[in-house]
């Protein structure tokens, strides 16, 4: 009887594992559709005339010309027809044309990705460096002891402040100290990789705070595992144990932060690129909101949601590969 129960439980677990990734893909598709639908109808509910947003500062346009523009934009169609035309365009990755730039929205977003990815990569590098230094300070054996309350407080305080401090304020502070004060880095873009260091640092510090908090908790939990005592009995240091065993324990919880990190980078990029006068996705979105360029706004919502959904699927695959219990 017990054998049959165990076999039944194993079969159910296997069935769940088989459907886990396909269900995650389906959930991702539903998420993208929901975000596209909500953003479309929210844009349609906004006050103001889309034709006026299309014309921008141009005011001396005849009624006939405005009617032609309205017809060309499909604004005379019923709302549901506009909605289904919009969904059809998304399925073909046709995000329409920008009102202000009269260019394909996909081209505009693609042009802004490069600078944003540049400072995002630098931000991740800074985050890895800070997190590594923090864990080294906590766990490495030093002349003043292998562990200390003071070092724990220092690392915890950094992680807390890194998450709490507003990104734009941090950007201004870095500009004042390292650019205007010390003159070590340029204050605006266009001067090579040096101009991306401060924006990357402003984005990387909050990410380091997120990662540092989770990694500290998971590595501390790993040190309470039964096999930790065996490892220490074999003269293994805290640092060696963290590298060989602790990181495995922290891999899945840390990887689950990927979507939060990407959200932090995309959200922070809007502020950081404004503070440092950089071109990128942040500036594209800010200009689109300012000029009420609805196709660009909708395109960015679709693009960012798609990125989040893909990351969720990849995270599910990663978890199934790393954690045998999820197979």
Coordinates of C-alpha atoms in Angstrom, one line a residue, residues 94-286:
X94 CA 4.4 46.0 -36.0
X95 CA 4.2 48.6 -33.3
X96 CA 3.2 51.4 -35.7
X97 CA 4.9 54.7 -36.3
X98 CA 5.8 57.5 -33.9
X99 CA 3.6 60.6 -34.0
X100 CA 6.5 62.9 -33.5
X101 CA 9.4 61.2 -35.4
X102 CA 7.3 59.5 -38.1
X103 CA 9.5 56.4 -37.7
X104 CA 8.8 52.8 -36.9
X105 CA 8.4 52.5 -33.1
X106 CA 10.5 49.3 -33.1
X107 CA 13.3 51.2 -34.8
X108 CA 13.1 54.0 -32.1
X109 CA 13.1 51.5 -29.3
X110 CA 16.0 49.6 -30.9
X111 CA 18.0 52.8 -31.2
X112 CA 17.5 53.5 -27.5
X113 CA 18.4 50.0 -26.3
X114 CA 22.2 50.3 -26.9
X115 CA 23.0 53.1 -24.5
X116 CA 20.6 51.7 -21.8
X117 CA 22.2 48.2 -22.1
X118 CA 25.6 49.8 -21.8
X119 CA 24.9 51.5 -18.4
X120 CA 23.0 48.4 -17.3
X121 CA 25.9 46.1 -17.9
X122 CA 28.2 48.5 -16.0
X123 CA 25.6 48.6 -13.2
X124 CA 25.6 44.9 -12.9
X125 CA 29.4 44.8 -12.8
X126 CA 29.4 47.3 -10.0
X127 CA 26.7 45.3 -8.2
X128 CA 28.7 42.1 -8.4
X129 CA 31.8 43.9 -7.1
X130 CA 30.0 45.5 -4.2
X131 CA 28.2 42.2 -3.3
X132 CA 31.4 40.2 -3.5
X133 CA 33.2 42.7 -1.3
X134 CA 30.4 42.7 1.2
X135 CA 30.3 38.9 1.5
X136 CA 34.1 38.8 1.7
X137 CA 33.9 41.3 4.6
X138 CA 31.4 39.1 6.4
X139 CA 32.9 35.7 5.9
X140 CA 36.6 35.9 5.1
X141 CA 39.0 35.2 7.9
X142 CA 41.0 38.3 8.8
X143 CA 43.6 39.2 11.4
X144 CA 40.8 40.7 13.6
X145 CA 38.7 37.5 13.5
X146 CA 36.6 35.5 11.1
X147 CA 33.4 37.2 11.9
X148 CA 32.2 40.3 13.7
X149 CA 29.1 42.2 14.7
X150 CA 30.6 45.5 13.4
X151 CA 31.2 44.1 10.0
X152 CA 27.7 42.7 9.9
X153 CA 26.2 46.1 10.7
X154 CA 28.3 47.8 8.1
X155 CA 27.2 45.4 5.3
X156 CA 23.6 45.5 6.5
X157 CA 23.6 49.3 6.6
X158 CA 25.0 49.5 3.1
X159 CA 22.4 47.1 1.7
X160 CA 19.6 49.0 3.4
X161 CA 20.8 52.5 2.3
X162 CA 21.5 51.2 -1.2
X163 CA 17.8 50.1 -1.6
X164 CA 16.3 53.1 0.2
X165 CA 18.2 56.0 -1.5
X166 CA 16.3 57.4 -4.6
X167 CA 18.2 56.8 -7.8
X168 CA 17.9 60.3 -9.0
X169 CA 19.3 61.7 -5.8
X170 CA 22.2 59.3 -5.9
X171 CA 22.9 60.4 -9.5
X172 CA 23.0 64.1 -8.5
X173 CA 25.3 63.2 -5.6
X174 CA 27.7 61.3 -7.8
X175 CA 27.7 64.2 -10.3
X176 CA 28.5 66.7 -7.6
X177 CA 31.3 64.7 -6.1
X178 CA 33.0 62.9 -9.0
X179 CA 32.2 65.2 -11.9
X180 CA 31.7 68.8 -10.7
X181 CA 33.9 68.4 -7.6
X182 CA 36.8 66.2 -8.4
X183 CA 36.5 66.3 -12.2
X184 CA 37.2 62.6 -12.6
X185 CA 34.3 61.8 -14.9
X186 CA 32.4 63.8 -17.5
X187 CA 29.0 65.1 -16.5
X188 CA 27.2 64.2 -19.8
X189 CA 27.2 61.6 -22.5
X190 CA 29.3 61.5 -25.6
X191 CA 32.8 61.0 -24.1
X192 CA 33.2 57.2 -24.4
X193 CA 33.0 54.7 -21.7
X194 CA 34.0 57.2 -19.0
X195 CA 30.7 59.0 -19.4
X196 CA 28.8 55.7 -18.6
X197 CA 30.6 55.0 -15.4
X198 CA 28.7 57.4 -13.1
X199 CA 25.2 56.4 -14.5
X200 CA 26.2 52.8 -14.2
X201 CA 27.2 53.3 -10.6
X202 CA 24.0 55.1 -9.8
X203 CA 22.0 52.2 -11.2
X204 CA 24.3 49.5 -9.8
X205 CA 24.2 50.5 -6.1
X206 CA 20.5 49.8 -5.6
X207 CA 20.9 46.4 -7.4
X208 CA 23.8 45.6 -5.1
X209 CA 21.5 46.3 -2.2
X210 CA 18.9 43.9 -3.4
X211 CA 21.4 41.1 -4.2
X212 CA 23.3 41.7 -1.0
X213 CA 20.3 41.3 1.2
X214 CA 19.1 38.1 -0.4
X215 CA 22.6 36.6 -0.7
X216 CA 23.3 37.3 3.0
X217 CA 20.1 35.6 4.2
X218 CA 20.6 32.6 2.0
X219 CA 24.3 32.1 2.9
X220 CA 23.5 32.5 6.6
X221 CA 20.8 29.8 6.1
X222 CA 23.3 27.5 4.4
X223 CA 25.7 27.8 7.4
X224 CA 22.9 26.3 9.6
X225 CA 22.6 23.2 7.5
X226 CA 23.7 19.9 9.1
X227 CA 26.6 19.4 6.6
X228 CA 28.0 22.8 7.6
X229 CA 29.3 21.4 10.9
X230 CA 30.9 18.5 9.1
X231 CA 32.6 20.9 6.7
X232 CA 33.9 23.1 9.6
X233 CA 35.1 20.0 11.4
X234 CA 37.3 19.3 8.3
X235 CA 38.9 22.8 8.8
X236 CA 37.0 24.4 6.0
X237 CA 36.8 28.2 6.4
X238 CA 33.6 30.2 6.2
X239 CA 34.7 31.7 2.9
X240 CA 35.4 28.3 1.3
X241 CA 32.2 26.9 2.6
X242 CA 30.2 29.8 1.1
X243 CA 31.9 29.3 -2.3
X244 CA 31.5 25.5 -2.4
X245 CA 28.1 25.0 -0.7
X246 CA 26.5 28.3 0.2
X247 CA 26.2 29.7 -3.3
X248 CA 24.3 26.5 -4.4
X249 CA 21.8 27.2 -1.6
X250 CA 21.5 30.8 -2.7
X251 CA 21.4 30.2 -6.5
X252 CA 17.6 29.9 -6.9
X253 CA 16.5 32.7 -4.5
X254 CA 19.0 35.0 -6.0
X255 CA 18.0 34.1 -9.6
X256 CA 14.4 34.9 -8.7
X257 CA 15.5 38.5 -8.3
X258 CA 16.2 38.8 -12.0
X259 CA 12.9 40.3 -12.9
X260 CA 13.2 42.8 -10.0
X261 CA 16.6 43.7 -11.1
X262 CA 15.6 44.3 -14.7
X263 CA 12.6 46.4 -13.4
X264 CA 15.0 48.4 -11.3
X265 CA 17.3 49.0 -14.2
X266 CA 14.5 50.0 -16.6
X267 CA 12.8 52.2 -14.1
X268 CA 16.0 53.7 -12.9
X269 CA 17.2 54.3 -16.5
X270 CA 14.5 56.9 -17.0
X271 CA 15.7 59.0 -14.1
X272 CA 19.5 58.3 -14.5
X273 CA 19.5 59.1 -18.3
X274 CA 17.6 62.4 -17.5
X275 CA 20.1 63.3 -14.7
X276 CA 23.1 62.6 -16.9
X277 CA 21.6 63.9 -20.1
X278 CA 22.0 60.5 -21.9
X279 CA 20.1 59.1 -24.8
X280 CA 18.5 55.7 -24.3
X281 CA 15.2 53.9 -23.5
X282 CA 14.7 56.2 -20.5
X283 CA 14.9 59.3 -22.7
X284 CA 12.7 57.7 -25.4
X285 CA 10.0 57.0 -22.8
X286 CA 10.3 60.5 -21.2

